[in-house]
Amino acid sequence: MHTRKVYIETYGCQMNLADTELLVGVLKPHGYEPTQVAAQADVILLNTCAIREHAEEKVLRRLGELVHHKARRPSVRLGLTGCMAQHHREKLLNKAPFLDLILGPDAYRTLPTLLVQEDRDEPLVAVRLDREETYADMSPVRGEGIRAWVTAMRGCDKFCTFCIVPYVRGRERSVPLNALLDQVRALAHQGYKEVVYLGQTVNAYRDGDYDFADLLRQTAEIDGIERIRFTSPHPSDMSERLIEAMATCAKVAPYLHLPLQTASNRVLERMERGYTVEQYAALVERLRAAIPGLALSTDIIVGFPGEEEADFRATYDFMAELRYDSAFMFKYSAREGTKAYKWDETLSEEEKGLRLQAIIALQERISGEINRQSVGQTVEVLIEGPAKRQEGWLAGKSRQFKTVVFPGNGARLGELVPARVVSATAHTLVGQVANKAIGYRDFLPLSL
Ligand code: 5AD
Ligand code: SF4
């Protein structure tokens, strides 16, 4: 079979990264191989995100750049997949009429068929959402490494008033438990060490009588898999069963990304998040009591319509008191089609920016303080590969999902090694690891 090449750029969340691997998997049986070079590709896809306006603008600019490949070689097919394709199908027909394909997240099976259609003036559009589609029978083609992203559920039923996800990814549905476990067994066999279960509200996972706690417990029994993580859970679906599974399965990382959004009850209610700040705080207390050393991260939105100074203060003070290990912080971005889109924005971009800067500075300080507390301790590092900045150094993650860098000691990718933390910043722990040739008690000299 004549091999053709596909080039895919991924925007947005991990779910999209996993979908890109799925797209490669969908195309592979049809004779396509992935390439990292757009100029060599027969098919160019942008797998897009719609969560904030800025993500969409970036994609439109990039499309403008990539279109020259079509001018150079008219047989090249240029397509847009993912959330923005679903969100803006009509607008895209006007803004980017040169596109060949516009494909929503539930239409990826149709890609090989659409690619062999005759060239035409208008893009082919496939954006039907499908309540059943989980791609459970498909085999994603994963990148190299030791961490595998595994989509456990798709879609979202929560309809937070700011969020476009339920509209572009459709209703919540889970991949059958056995399909997931089979996939993870195969991954372990291929040498993957870490599994990250993905889903927009991943802990709402359900397959008949099985829930997410069952999925974690059964995954923990698979030999070869050393660490299990998941993202993103919703606070309302953090059941006691799940907390217990996290606490008792040694392979489940003591790390949780638990989106808060805001600590003002008034704003939480307008966001329709389904919890109060007191309930969230009580949940964190239960989690911390059950899981020693639990690292926590979160998502925060500032400048939601109607967020007053006092609401913002509440968020700031809550973050200062709860002390997250890290946080993703965003300015509210109005998304057409959501409930909040119809509400007047009450803050200027500048005011939103100031609030954002204030919590970023707070979080940087807290992250640095927490990380520096681990200086002198020994953490277990799962080695992922060479460090980005220092020649000859290796990088990996601790069980709490902190990046640890250390001078190379002959250890290999996928190995678990103990590292003594010698210094730390808000984003990285610097460690020393025993030299294999010398023995674990002798640490290599640090040459930072
Ligand atoms: N504006 C800003 N941030 C948003 N998020 C979701 N929708 C919006 C929006 N309209 C953030 C939330 C969510 C994370 C994935 O993205 O914090 O948890
Ligand atoms: Fe969006 Fe809320 Fe669903 Fe998360 S839970 S994807 S924020 S609607």
mmCIF file of N, CA, C and O in Angstrom, residues 390-435:
data_model
loop_
_atom_site.group_PDB
_atom_site.id
_atom_site.type_symbol
_atom_site.label_atom_id
_atom_site.label_comp_id
_atom_site.label_asym_id
_atom_site.label_seq_id
_atom_site.Cartn_x
_atom_site.Cartn_y
_atom_site.Cartn_z
ATOM 1 N N GLN A 390 19.320 21.271 31.096
ATOM 2 C CA GLN A 390 20.701 20.948 31.437
ATOM 3 C C GLN A 390 21.185 19.721 30.666
ATOM 4 O O GLN A 390 20.605 18.651 30.790
ATOM 5 N N GLU A 391 22.225 19.927 29.938
ATOM 6 C CA GLU A 391 22.879 18.850 29.186
ATOM 7 C C GLU A 391 23.308 17.733 30.153
ATOM 8 O O GLU A 391 23.901 18.010 31.199
ATOM 9 N N GLY A 392 23.005 16.500 29.813
ATOM 10 C CA GLY A 392 23.465 15.374 30.623
ATOM 11 C C GLY A 392 22.595 15.081 31.840
ATOM 12 O O GLY A 392 22.866 14.157 32.598
ATOM 13 N N TRP A 393 21.560 15.898 32.038
ATOM 14 C CA TRP A 393 20.668 15.673 33.168
ATOM 15 C C TRP A 393 19.440 14.892 32.726
ATOM 16 O O TRP A 393 19.066 14.904 31.555
ATOM 17 N N LEU A 394 18.811 14.256 33.699
ATOM 18 C CA LEU A 394 17.571 13.537 33.420
ATOM 19 C C LEU A 394 16.401 14.230 34.123
ATOM 20 O O LEU A 394 16.606 14.988 35.081
ATOM 21 N N ALA A 395 15.205 13.951 33.627
ATOM 22 C CA ALA A 395 14.010 14.539 34.232
ATOM 23 C C ALA A 395 12.953 13.467 34.418
ATOM 24 O O ALA A 395 12.890 12.496 33.661
ATOM 25 N N GLY A 396 12.149 13.673 35.417
ATOM 26 C CA GLY A 396 11.037 12.746 35.646
ATOM 27 C C GLY A 396 10.045 13.387 36.585
ATOM 28 O O GLY A 396 10.155 14.580 36.887
ATOM 29 N N LYS A 397 9.095 12.590 37.022
ATOM 30 C CA LYS A 397 8.098 13.125 37.957
ATOM 31 C C LYS A 397 8.148 12.350 39.265
ATOM 32 O O LYS A 397 8.391 11.140 39.286
ATOM 33 N N SER A 398 7.893 13.087 40.338
ATOM 34 C CA SER A 398 7.759 12.436 41.638
ATOM 35 C C SER A 398 6.351 11.835 41.721
ATOM 36 O O SER A 398 5.515 12.075 40.838
ATOM 37 N N ARG A 399 6.072 11.098 42.781
ATOM 38 C CA ARG A 399 4.734 10.531 42.930
ATOM 39 C C ARG A 399 3.681 11.631 43.058
ATOM 40 O O ARG A 399 2.528 11.442 42.723
ATOM 41 N N GLN A 400 4.097 12.782 43.527
ATOM 42 C CA GLN A 400 3.161 13.910 43.650
ATOM 43 C C GLN A 400 3.091 14.738 42.371
ATOM 44 O O GLN A 400 2.579 15.848 42.360
ATOM 45 N N PHE A 401 3.658 14.181 41.318
ATOM 46 C CA PHE A 401 3.610 14.801 39.996
ATOM 47 C C PHE A 401 4.391 16.105 39.902
ATOM 48 O O PHE A 401 4.051 17.026 39.169
ATOM 49 N N LYS A 402 5.474 16.187 40.665
ATOM 50 C CA LYS A 402 6.364 17.351 40.535
ATOM 51 C C LYS A 402 7.494 16.958 39.591
ATOM 52 O O LYS A 402 7.996 15.828 39.651
ATOM 53 N N THR A 403 7.916 17.929 38.791
ATOM 54 C CA THR A 403 9.050 17.677 37.908
ATOM 55 C C THR A 403 10.328 17.661 38.740
ATOM 56 O O THR A 403 10.575 18.577 39.527
ATOM 57 N N VAL A 404 11.126 16.614 38.566
ATOM 58 C CA VAL A 404 12.407 16.509 39.270
ATOM 59 C C VAL A 404 13.499 16.382 38.218
ATOM 60 O O VAL A 404 13.394 15.563 37.306
ATOM 61 N N VAL A 405 14.533 17.214 38.308
ATOM 62 C CA VAL A 405 15.678 17.080 37.399
ATOM 63 C C VAL A 405 16.911 16.728 38.224
ATOM 64 O O VAL A 405 17.024 17.130 39.383
ATOM 65 N N PHE A 406 17.794 15.950 37.628
ATOM 66 C CA PHE A 406 18.990 15.526 38.367
ATOM 67 C C PHE A 406 20.075 15.118 37.381
ATOM 68 O O PHE A 406 19.773 14.754 36.238
ATOM 69 N N PRO A 407 21.341 15.175 37.815
ATOM 70 C CA PRO A 407 22.431 14.795 36.912
ATOM 71 C C PRO A 407 22.291 13.329 36.545
ATOM 72 O O PRO A 407 22.007 12.501 37.415
ATOM 73 N N GLY A 408 22.467 13.016 35.267
ATOM 74 C CA GLY A 408 22.307 11.640 34.784
ATOM 75 C C GLY A 408 23.198 10.676 35.553
ATOM 76 O O GLY A 408 24.340 10.991 35.869
ATOM 77 N N ASN A 409 22.673 9.531 35.890
ATOM 78 C CA ASN A 409 23.439 8.573 36.696
ATOM 79 C C ASN A 409 23.450 7.197 36.049
ATOM 80 O O ASN A 409 23.635 6.199 36.713
ATOM 81 N N GLY A 410 23.170 7.170 34.739
ATOM 82 C CA GLY A 410 23.148 5.883 34.066
ATOM 83 C C GLY A 410 21.794 5.208 34.139
ATOM 84 O O GLY A 410 21.599 4.147 33.563
ATOM 85 N N ALA A 411 20.848 5.824 34.851
ATOM 86 C CA ALA A 411 19.511 5.236 34.934
ATOM 87 C C ALA A 411 18.794 5.433 33.596
ATOM 88 O O ALA A 411 19.119 6.343 32.833
ATOM 89 N N ARG A 412 17.832 4.560 33.328
ATOM 90 C CA ARG A 412 17.162 4.595 32.031
ATOM 91 C C ARG A 412 15.722 5.073 32.150
ATOM 92 O O ARG A 412 15.100 5.036 33.211
ATOM 93 N N LEU A 413 15.201 5.456 30.992
ATOM 94 C CA LEU A 413 13.800 5.819 30.839
ATOM 95 C C LEU A 413 12.905 4.748 31.482
ATOM 96 O O LEU A 413 13.147 3.568 31.299
ATOM 97 N N GLY A 414 11.927 5.197 32.251
ATOM 98 C CA GLY A 414 10.979 4.242 32.822
ATOM 99 C C GLY A 414 11.422 3.640 34.136
ATOM 100 O O GLY A 414 10.671 2.924 34.775
ATOM 101 N N GLU A 415 12.652 3.951 34.567
ATOM 102 C CA GLU A 415 13.097 3.422 35.859
ATOM 103 C C GLU A 415 12.576 4.292 36.995
ATOM 104 O O GLU A 415 12.408 5.503 36.841
ATOM 105 N N LEU A 416 12.367 3.654 38.128
ATOM 106 C CA LEU A 416 11.998 4.393 39.336
ATOM 107 C C LEU A 416 13.248 4.537 40.177
ATOM 108 O O LEU A 416 13.895 3.538 40.497
ATOM 109 N N VAL A 417 13.633 5.775 40.480
ATOM 110 C CA VAL A 417 14.843 5.962 41.286
ATOM 111 C C VAL A 417 14.559 6.907 42.455
ATOM 112 O O VAL A 417 13.742 7.825 42.329
ATOM 113 N N PRO A 418 15.230 6.696 43.592
ATOM 114 C CA PRO A 418 15.076 7.644 44.692
ATOM 115 C C PRO A 418 15.987 8.843 44.460
ATOM 116 O O PRO A 418 17.147 8.659 44.089
ATOM 117 N N ALA A 419 15.458 10.032 44.634
ATOM 118 C CA ALA A 419 16.286 11.235 44.456
ATOM 119 C C ALA A 419 16.175 12.087 45.718
ATOM 120 O O ALA A 419 15.070 12.280 46.245
ATOM 121 N N ARG A 420 17.329 12.575 46.166
ATOM 122 C CA ARG A 420 17.300 13.479 47.320
ATOM 123 C C ARG A 420 17.157 14.900 46.804
ATOM 124 O O ARG A 420 17.938 15.335 45.946
ATOM 125 N N VAL A 421 16.140 15.615 47.296
ATOM 126 C CA VAL A 421 15.894 16.975 46.814
ATOM 127 C C VAL A 421 16.919 17.904 47.440
ATOM 128 O O VAL A 421 17.060 17.949 48.662
ATOM 129 N N VAL A 422 17.663 18.634 46.575
ATOM 130 C CA VAL A 422 18.685 19.538 47.109
ATOM 131 C C VAL A 422 18.320 21.011 46.971
ATOM 132 O O VAL A 422 18.818 21.850 47.695
ATOM 133 N N SER A 423 17.433 21.311 46.018
ATOM 134 C CA SER A 423 16.911 22.675 45.941
ATOM 135 C C SER A 423 15.613 22.638 45.156
ATOM 136 O O SER A 423 15.288 21.618 44.529
ATOM 137 N N ALA A 424 14.861 23.742 45.180
ATOM 138 C CA ALA A 424 13.555 23.717 44.525
ATOM 139 C C ALA A 424 13.137 25.118 44.113
ATOM 140 O O ALA A 424 13.489 26.105 44.762
ATOM 141 N N THR A 425 12.402 25.184 43.011
ATOM 142 C CA THR A 425 11.739 26.434 42.615
ATOM 143 C C THR A 425 10.233 26.153 42.636
ATOM 144 O O THR A 425 9.807 25.059 42.999
ATOM 145 N N ALA A 426 9.445 27.135 42.192
ATOM 146 C CA ALA A 426 7.995 26.952 42.187
ATOM 147 C C ALA A 426 7.573 25.843 41.222
ATOM 148 O O ALA A 426 6.485 25.291 41.335
ATOM 149 N N HIS A 427 8.440 25.522 40.246
ATOM 150 C CA HIS A 427 8.017 24.551 39.229
ATOM 151 C C HIS A 427 8.856 23.292 39.168
ATOM 152 O O HIS A 427 8.456 22.329 38.519
ATOM 153 N N THR A 428 10.022 23.285 39.798
ATOM 154 C CA THR A 428 10.931 22.149 39.639
ATOM 155 C C THR A 428 11.645 21.807 40.934
ATOM 156 O O THR A 428 12.026 22.702 41.699
ATOM 157 N N LEU A 429 11.844 20.512 41.153
ATOM 158 C CA LEU A 429 12.707 20.067 42.238
ATOM 159 C C LEU A 429 14.033 19.640 41.612
ATOM 160 O O LEU A 429 14.044 18.962 40.582
ATOM 161 N N VAL A 430 15.127 20.064 42.222
ATOM 162 C CA VAL A 430 16.438 19.624 41.749
ATOM 163 C C VAL A 430 16.910 18.531 42.690
ATOM 164 O O VAL A 430 16.919 18.717 43.907
ATOM 165 N N GLY A 431 17.261 17.392 42.115
ATOM 166 C CA GLY A 431 17.603 16.260 42.971
ATOM 167 C C GLY A 431 18.987 15.715 42.711
ATOM 168 O O GLY A 431 19.665 16.090 41.744
ATOM 169 N N GLN A 432 19.411 14.861 43.592
ATOM 170 C CA GLN A 432 20.627 14.075 43.387
ATOM 171 C C GLN A 432 20.222 12.620 43.497
ATOM 172 O O GLN A 432 19.457 12.252 44.388
ATOM 173 N N VAL A 433 20.743 11.840 42.573
ATOM 174 C CA VAL A 433 20.365 10.439 42.538
ATOM 175 C C VAL A 433 21.611 9.595 42.704
ATOM 176 O O VAL A 433 22.674 9.928 42.190
ATOM 177 N N ALA A 434 21.460 8.503 43.429
ATOM 178 C CA ALA A 434 22.606 7.626 43.646
ATOM 179 C C ALA A 434 23.156 7.145 42.315
ATOM 180 O O ALA A 434 22.396 6.854 41.401
ATOM 181 N N ASN A 435 24.468 7.081 42.216
ATOM 182 C CA ASN A 435 25.092 6.576 41.003
ATOM 183 C C ASN A 435 25.074 5.052 41.027
ATOM 184 O O ASN A 435 25.505 4.436 41.996
#
